[in-house]
Short mmCIF file of C-alpha atoms in Angstrom, two decimals:
data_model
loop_
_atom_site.label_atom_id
_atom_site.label_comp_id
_atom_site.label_asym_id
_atom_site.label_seq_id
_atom_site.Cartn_x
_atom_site.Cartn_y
_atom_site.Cartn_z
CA UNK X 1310 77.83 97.27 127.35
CA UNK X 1311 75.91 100.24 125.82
CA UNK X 1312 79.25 101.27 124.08
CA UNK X 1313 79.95 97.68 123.09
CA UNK X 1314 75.88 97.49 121.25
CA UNK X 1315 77.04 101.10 119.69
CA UNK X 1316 79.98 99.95 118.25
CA UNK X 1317 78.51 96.41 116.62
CA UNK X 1318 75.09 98.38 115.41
CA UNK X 1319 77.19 101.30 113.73
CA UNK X 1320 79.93 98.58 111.95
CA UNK X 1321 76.75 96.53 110.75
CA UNK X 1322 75.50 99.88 109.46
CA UNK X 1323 78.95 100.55 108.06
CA UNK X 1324 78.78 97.22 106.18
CA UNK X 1325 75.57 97.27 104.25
CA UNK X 1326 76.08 100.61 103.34
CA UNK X 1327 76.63 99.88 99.89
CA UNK X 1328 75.51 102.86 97.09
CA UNK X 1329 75.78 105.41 99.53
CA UNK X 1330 73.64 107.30 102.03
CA UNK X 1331 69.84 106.65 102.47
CA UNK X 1332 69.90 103.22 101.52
CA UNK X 1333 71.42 102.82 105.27
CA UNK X 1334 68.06 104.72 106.80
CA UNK X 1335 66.63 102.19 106.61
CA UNK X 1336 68.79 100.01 108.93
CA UNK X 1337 70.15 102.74 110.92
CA UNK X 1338 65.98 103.11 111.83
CA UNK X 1339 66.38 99.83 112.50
CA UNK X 1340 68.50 99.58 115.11
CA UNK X 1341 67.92 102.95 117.21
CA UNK X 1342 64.74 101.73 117.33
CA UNK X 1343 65.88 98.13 118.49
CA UNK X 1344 68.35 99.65 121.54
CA UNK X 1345 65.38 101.84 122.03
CA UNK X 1346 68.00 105.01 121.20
CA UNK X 1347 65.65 107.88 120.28
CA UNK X 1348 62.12 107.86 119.01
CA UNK X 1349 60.97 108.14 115.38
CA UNK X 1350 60.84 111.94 115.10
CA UNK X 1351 63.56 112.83 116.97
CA UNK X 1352 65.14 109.99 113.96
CA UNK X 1353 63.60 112.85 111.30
CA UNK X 1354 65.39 115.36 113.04
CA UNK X 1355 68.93 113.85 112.45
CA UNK X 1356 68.34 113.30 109.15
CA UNK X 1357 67.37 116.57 109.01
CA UNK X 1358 70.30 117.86 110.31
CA UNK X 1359 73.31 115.46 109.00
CA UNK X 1360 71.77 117.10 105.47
CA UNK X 1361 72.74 120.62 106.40
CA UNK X 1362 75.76 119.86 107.60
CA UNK X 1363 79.14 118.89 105.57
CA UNK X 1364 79.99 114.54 105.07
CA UNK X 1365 78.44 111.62 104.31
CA UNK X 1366 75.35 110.81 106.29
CA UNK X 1367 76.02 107.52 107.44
CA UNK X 1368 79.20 109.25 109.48
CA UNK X 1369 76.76 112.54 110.79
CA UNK X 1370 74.53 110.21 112.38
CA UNK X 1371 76.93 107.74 113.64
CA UNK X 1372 78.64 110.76 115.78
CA UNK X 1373 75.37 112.22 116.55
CA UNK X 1374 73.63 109.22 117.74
CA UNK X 1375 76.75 107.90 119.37
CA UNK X 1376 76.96 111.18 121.30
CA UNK X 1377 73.46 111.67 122.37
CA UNK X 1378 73.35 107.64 123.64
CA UNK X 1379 77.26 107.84 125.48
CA UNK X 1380 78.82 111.05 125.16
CA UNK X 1381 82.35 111.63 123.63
CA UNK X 1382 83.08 108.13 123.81
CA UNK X 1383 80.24 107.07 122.14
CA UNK X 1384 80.39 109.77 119.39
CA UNK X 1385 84.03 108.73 118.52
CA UNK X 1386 83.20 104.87 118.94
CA UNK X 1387 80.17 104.77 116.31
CA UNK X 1388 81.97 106.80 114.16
CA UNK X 1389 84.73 104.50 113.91
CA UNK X 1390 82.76 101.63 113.45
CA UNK X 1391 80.61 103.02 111.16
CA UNK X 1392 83.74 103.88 108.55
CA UNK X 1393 85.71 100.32 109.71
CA UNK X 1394 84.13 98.53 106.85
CA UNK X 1395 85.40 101.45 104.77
CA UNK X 1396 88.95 100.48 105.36
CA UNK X 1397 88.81 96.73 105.59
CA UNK X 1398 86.97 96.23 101.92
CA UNK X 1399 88.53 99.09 100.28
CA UNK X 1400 92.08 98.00 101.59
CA UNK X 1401 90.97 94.32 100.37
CA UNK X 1402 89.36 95.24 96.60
CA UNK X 1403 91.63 97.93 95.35
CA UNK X 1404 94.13 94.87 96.10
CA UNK X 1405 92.29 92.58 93.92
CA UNK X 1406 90.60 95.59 91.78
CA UNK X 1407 91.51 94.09 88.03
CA UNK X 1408 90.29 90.18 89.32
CA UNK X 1409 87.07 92.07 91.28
CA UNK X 1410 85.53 94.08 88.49
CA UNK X 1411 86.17 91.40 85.81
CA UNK X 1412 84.60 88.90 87.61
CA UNK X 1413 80.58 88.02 86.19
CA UNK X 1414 79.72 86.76 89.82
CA UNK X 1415 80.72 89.99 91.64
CA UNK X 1416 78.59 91.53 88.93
CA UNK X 1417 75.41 89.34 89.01
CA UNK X 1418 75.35 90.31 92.74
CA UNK X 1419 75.68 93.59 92.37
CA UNK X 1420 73.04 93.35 89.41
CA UNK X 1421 70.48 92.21 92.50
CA UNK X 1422 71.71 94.20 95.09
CA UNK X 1423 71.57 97.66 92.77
CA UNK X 1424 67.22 96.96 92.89
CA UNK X 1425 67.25 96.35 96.82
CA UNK X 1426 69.09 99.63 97.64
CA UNK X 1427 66.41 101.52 95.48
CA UNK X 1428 63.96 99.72 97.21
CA UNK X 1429 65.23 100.62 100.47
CA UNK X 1430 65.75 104.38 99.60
CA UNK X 1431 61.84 103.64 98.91
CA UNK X 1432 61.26 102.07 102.18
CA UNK X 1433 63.33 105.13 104.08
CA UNK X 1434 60.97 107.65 102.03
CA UNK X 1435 57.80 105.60 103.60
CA UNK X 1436 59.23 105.31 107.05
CA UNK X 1437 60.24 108.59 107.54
CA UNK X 1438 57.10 109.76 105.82
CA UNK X 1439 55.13 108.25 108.31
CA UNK X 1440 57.06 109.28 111.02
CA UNK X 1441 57.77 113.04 110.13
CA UNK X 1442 53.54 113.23 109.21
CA UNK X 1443 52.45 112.71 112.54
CA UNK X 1444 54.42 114.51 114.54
CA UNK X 1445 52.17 117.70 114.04
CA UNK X 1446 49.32 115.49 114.09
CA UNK X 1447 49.46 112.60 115.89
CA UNK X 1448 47.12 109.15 114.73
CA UNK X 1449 46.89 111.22 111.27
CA UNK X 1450 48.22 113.16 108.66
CA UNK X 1451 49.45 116.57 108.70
CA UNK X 1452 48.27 118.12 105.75
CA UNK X 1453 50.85 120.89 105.38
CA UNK X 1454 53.42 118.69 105.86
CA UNK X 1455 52.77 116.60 103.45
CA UNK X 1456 51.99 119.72 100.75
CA UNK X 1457 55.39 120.56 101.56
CA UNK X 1458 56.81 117.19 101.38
CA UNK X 1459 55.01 116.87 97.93
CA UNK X 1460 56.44 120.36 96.35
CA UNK X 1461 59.80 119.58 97.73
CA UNK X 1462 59.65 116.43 95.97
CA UNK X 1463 58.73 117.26 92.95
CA UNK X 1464 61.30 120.41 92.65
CA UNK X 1465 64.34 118.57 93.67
CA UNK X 1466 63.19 115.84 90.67
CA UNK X 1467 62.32 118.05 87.61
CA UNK X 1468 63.61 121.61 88.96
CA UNK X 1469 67.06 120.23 90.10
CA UNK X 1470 66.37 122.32 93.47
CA UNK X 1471 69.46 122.70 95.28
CA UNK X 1472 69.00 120.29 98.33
CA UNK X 1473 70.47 122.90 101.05
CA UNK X 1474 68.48 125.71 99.73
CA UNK X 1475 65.48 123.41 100.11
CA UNK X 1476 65.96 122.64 104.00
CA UNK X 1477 66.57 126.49 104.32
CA UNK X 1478 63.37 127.74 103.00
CA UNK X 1479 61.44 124.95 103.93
CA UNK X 1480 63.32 125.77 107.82
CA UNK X 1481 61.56 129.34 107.43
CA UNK X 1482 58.36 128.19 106.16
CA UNK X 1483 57.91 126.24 109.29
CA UNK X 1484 58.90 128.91 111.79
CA UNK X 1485 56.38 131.06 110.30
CA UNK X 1486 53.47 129.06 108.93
CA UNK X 1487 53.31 125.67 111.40
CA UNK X 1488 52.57 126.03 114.52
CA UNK P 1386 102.97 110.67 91.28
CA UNK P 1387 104.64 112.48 93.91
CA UNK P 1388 106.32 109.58 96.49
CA UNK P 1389 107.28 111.77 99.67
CA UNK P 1390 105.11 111.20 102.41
CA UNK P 1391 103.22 114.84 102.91
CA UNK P 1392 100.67 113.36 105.57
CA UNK P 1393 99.51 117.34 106.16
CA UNK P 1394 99.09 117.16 102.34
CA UNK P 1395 97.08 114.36 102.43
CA UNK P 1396 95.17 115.48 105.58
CA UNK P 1397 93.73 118.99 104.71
CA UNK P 1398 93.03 117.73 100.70
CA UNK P 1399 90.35 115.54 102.52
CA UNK P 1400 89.41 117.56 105.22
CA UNK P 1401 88.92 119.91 102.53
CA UNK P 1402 86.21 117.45 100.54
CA UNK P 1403 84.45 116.71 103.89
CA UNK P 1404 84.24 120.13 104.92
CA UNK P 1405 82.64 121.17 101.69
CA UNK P 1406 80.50 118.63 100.86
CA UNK P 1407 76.84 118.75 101.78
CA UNK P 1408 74.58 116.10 101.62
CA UNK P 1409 76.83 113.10 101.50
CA UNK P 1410 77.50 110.85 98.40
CA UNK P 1411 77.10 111.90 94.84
CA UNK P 1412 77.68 115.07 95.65
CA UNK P 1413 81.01 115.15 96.92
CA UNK P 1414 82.30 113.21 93.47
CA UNK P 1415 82.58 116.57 91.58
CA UNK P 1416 84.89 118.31 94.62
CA UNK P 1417 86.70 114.57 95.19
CA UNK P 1418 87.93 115.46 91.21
CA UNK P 1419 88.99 118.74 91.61
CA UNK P 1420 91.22 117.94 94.33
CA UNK P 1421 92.48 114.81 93.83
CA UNK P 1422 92.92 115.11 89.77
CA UNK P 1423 93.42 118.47 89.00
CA UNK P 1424 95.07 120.12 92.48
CA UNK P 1425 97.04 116.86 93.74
CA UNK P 1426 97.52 115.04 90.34
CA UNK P 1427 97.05 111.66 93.02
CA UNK P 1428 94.80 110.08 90.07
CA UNK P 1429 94.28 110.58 86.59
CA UNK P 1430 90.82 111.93 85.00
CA UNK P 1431 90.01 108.69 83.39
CA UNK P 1432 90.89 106.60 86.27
CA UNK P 1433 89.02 108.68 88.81
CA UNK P 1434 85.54 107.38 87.56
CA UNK P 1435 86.87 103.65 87.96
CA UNK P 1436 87.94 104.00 91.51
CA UNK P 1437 84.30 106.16 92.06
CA UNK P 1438 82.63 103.28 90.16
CA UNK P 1439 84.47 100.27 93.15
CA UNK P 1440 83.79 103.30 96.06
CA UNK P 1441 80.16 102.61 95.48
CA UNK P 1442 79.84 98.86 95.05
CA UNK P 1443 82.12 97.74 98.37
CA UNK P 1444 81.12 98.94 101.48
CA UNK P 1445 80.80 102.02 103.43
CA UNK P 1446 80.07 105.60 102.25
CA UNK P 1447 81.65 106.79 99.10
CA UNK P 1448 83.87 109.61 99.96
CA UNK P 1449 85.25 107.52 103.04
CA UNK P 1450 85.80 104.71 100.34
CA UNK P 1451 87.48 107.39 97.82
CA UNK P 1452 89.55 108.93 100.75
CA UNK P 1453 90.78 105.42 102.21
CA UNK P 1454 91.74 104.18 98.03
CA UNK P 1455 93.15 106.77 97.64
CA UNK P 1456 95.30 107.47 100.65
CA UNK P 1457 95.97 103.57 100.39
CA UNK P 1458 97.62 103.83 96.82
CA UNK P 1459 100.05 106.78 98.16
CA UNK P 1460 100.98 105.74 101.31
CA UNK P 1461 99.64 101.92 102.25
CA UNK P 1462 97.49 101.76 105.51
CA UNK P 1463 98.80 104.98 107.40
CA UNK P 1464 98.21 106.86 104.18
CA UNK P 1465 94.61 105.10 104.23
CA UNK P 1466 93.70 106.38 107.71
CA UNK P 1467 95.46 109.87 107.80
CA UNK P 1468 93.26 110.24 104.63
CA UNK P 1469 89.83 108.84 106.17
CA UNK P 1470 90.77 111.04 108.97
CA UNK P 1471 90.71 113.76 107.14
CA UNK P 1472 87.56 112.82 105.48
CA UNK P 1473 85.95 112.90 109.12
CA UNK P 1474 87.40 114.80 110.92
CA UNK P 1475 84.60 118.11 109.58
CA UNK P 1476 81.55 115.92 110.31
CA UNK P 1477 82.90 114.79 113.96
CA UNK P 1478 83.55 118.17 114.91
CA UNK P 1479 80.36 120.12 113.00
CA UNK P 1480 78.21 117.35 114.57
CA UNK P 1481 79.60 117.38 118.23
CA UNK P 1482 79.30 121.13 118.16
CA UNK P 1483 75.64 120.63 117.77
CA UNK P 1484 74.59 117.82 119.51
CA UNK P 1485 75.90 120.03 122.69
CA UNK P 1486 73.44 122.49 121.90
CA UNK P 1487 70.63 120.07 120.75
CA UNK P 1488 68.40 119.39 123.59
CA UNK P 1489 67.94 123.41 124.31
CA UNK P 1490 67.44 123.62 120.63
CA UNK P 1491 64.88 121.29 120.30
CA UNK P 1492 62.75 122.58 123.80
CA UNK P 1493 62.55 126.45 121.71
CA UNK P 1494 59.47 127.15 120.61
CA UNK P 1495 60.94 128.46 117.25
CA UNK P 1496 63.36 126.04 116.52
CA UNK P 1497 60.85 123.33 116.98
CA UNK P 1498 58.40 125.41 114.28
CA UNK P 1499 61.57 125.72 111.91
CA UNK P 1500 62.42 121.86 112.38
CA UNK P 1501 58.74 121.05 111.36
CA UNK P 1502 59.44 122.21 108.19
CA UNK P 1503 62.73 120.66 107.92
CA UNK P 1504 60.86 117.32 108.59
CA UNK P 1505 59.02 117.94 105.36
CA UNK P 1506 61.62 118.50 103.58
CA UNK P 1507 63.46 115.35 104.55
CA UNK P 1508 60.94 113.33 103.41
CA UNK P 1509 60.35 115.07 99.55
CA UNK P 1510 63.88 114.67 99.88
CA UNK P 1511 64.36 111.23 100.42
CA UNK P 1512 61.29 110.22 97.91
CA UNK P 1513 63.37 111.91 95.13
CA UNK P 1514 66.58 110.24 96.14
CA UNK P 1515 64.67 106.65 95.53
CA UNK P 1516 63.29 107.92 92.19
CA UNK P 1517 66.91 109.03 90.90
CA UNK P 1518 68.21 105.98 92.86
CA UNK P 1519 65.53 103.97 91.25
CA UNK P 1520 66.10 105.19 87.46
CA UNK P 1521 69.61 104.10 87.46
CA UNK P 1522 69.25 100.78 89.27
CA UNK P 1523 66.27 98.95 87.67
CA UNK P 1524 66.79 98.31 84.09
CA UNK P 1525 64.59 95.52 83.72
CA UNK P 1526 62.07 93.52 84.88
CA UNK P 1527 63.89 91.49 87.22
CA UNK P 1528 64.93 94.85 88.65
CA UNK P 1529 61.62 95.89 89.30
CA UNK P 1530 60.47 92.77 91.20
CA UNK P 1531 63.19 92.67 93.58
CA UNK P 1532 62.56 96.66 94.05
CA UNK P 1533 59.16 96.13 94.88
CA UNK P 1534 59.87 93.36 96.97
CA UNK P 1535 62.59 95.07 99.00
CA UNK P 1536 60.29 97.84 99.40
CA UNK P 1537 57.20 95.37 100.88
CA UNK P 1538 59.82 93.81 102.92
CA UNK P 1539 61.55 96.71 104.66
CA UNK P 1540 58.46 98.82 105.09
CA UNK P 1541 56.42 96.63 107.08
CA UNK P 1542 59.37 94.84 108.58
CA UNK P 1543 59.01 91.52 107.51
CA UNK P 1544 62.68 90.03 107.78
CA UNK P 1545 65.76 92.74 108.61
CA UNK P 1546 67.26 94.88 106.28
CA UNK P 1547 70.26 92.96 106.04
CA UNK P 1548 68.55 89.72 105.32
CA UNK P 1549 66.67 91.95 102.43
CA UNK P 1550 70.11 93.06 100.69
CA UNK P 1551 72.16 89.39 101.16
CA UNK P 1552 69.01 87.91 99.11
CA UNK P 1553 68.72 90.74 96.65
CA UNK P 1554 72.62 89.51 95.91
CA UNK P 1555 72.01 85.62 95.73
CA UNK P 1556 68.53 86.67 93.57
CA UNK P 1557 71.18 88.43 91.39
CA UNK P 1558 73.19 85.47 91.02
CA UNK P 1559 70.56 83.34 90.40
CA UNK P 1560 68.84 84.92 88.19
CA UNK P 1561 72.09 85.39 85.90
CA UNK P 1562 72.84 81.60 86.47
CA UNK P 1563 69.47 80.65 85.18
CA UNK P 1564 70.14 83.11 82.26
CA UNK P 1565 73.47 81.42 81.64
CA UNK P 1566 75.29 84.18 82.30
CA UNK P 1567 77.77 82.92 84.27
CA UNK P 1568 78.34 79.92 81.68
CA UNK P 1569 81.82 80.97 80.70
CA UNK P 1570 84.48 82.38 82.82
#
């Protein structure tokens, strides 16, 4: 049963993953939340994590979460559902690639659907926000934390900060400034 | 194009790309060139940005979508999975590695301080990725609104995500219809 819910959540995930990565945050919160598969923080920490680590994100978490809710099975069962849509659309399009990318319907979706996945990058950016603000102070906001957040933010936009070097520092910061 | 079936060949050049590539999407593109266009000679330069270009509007994440064209085009549907294997097979084992250490991780005292600063970081992160996201998706007013109103939606939970993206796609259409966009064909 549990393996069954893993394997339809991480497929939907794999679906409406379209424009990579965080857009799917968003829904992968979503549903671990749903299922009742980790809380919100421990959600932070996996995003956390599938950053430092080499792959696409959607793929990280699908093993991660599919190992911490049902072991080995689990890990290799999300992470096959999560890259089945992969395989089925790309197998499909690159079939009818000339047709697909001529056609002014395919585009006038994708012309809404381009907005919606920056909005939901948005909505990740709140959500985890939230979340990851509380956790050293819960009912309010962590002031550090969101300094950090802040600085982070601003030097990965106009700096070009090197995303890896950022969770590094920012790693060290924490284990000797928060407490 | 070479037509002899080298699975191994086709296995490590994307274990390769997911092994090196940090942070998912975008940034695997530049490694996905190297390999495939300069070391394999599997795709030409020009051609490489098309078949990026269809890897991010179909589903799934784009270097599984590069690996599984790509492998496709070679070899047909084994070529397509020995080549998403590959693609995986990094992550899988990085990930299982530490999720076996990750509950003792997470009750020490100083990996719990270092992961509240990782938790910071996540989130400046993610806020930049829907700026950069955001500056290459919204050209216009239309854009904007259905941003916004994805946004308001998702955050405070209104309808599910999935419901948010299938009307951001018939708003699309719409919208071009009323413009008469689609007129001829």
């Amino acid at each position: 049963m549990i393996l069954w819910q893993l394997f339809t959540s991480f497929f939907k995930i794999g679906l409406f993953t379209i424009g990579g990565g965080y857009a799917m945050l968003a829904l992968i919160q979503e549903e671990i939340v749903h299922y009742g598969w980790m809380t919100p923080h421990e959600f932070v920490d996996i995003v956390g994590i599938a950053e430092m680590t080499p792959g696409p994100i959607a793929v990280n978490a699908a093993t991660f979460i599919g190992y911490r809710v049902a072991g080995l099975a689990g890990a290799l069962l999300a992470t096959s559902a999560v890259v089945l849509p992969s395989l089925i659309s790309v197998l499909i399009v690159s079939r009818f690639w000339a047709r697909y990318k001529s056609s002014q319907g395919v585009q006038a979706v994708f012309a809404g659907i381009r907005p919606v996945v920056a909005g939901l990058v948005g909505a990740a950016a709140v959500l985890v926000g939230r979340a990851s603000l509380q956790v050293l102070a819960p009912g309010s906001i962590h002031i550090p934390t969101l300094a950090m957040a802040l600085v982070v933010f601003l030097g990965l936009l106009y700096r070009k900060w090197d995303p890896i070097k950022v969770l590094v520092v920012c790693a060290l910061v924490g284990l000797f400034i928060f407490k | 194009m070479t037509r002899d079936k080298n699975w191994w060949k086709l296995f490590t050049a994307f274990f390769r790309i997911g092994l090196f590539t940090f942070g998912g999407g975008f940034a695997m593109l530049p490694l996905i060139e190297k390999e495939v266009v300069e070391k394999q000679g599997w795709a030409e330069k020009d051609e490489i940005l098309d078949i990026f270009a269809m890897a991010q509007s179909v589903p799934g994440a784009i270097g599984v979508n590069t690996a599984v064209f790509i492998g496709g085009r070679l070899h047909g549907v084994p070529g397509a999975i020995v080549a998403l294997l590959g693609v995986v097979t990094p992550s899988i084992l990085i990930i299982l590695i530490i999720a076996q250490f990750f509950e003792q991780f997470q009750t020490n005292p100083y990996v719990a301080r270092a992961f509240s600063g990782v938790r910071a970081a996540v989130v400046g992160l993610i806020a930049a990725a829907a700026v950069r996201v955001g500056r290459g998706a919204i050209v216009d007013r239309f854009g904007l609104v259905v941003a916004g109103t994805a946004l308001f939606l998702s955050v405070f939970k209104l309808i599910p995500v999935i419901w948010v993206m299938v009307l951001g796609g018939l708003g699309g259409y719409l919208y071009a219809l009323t413009r008469g966009r689609l007129g001829q064909k």
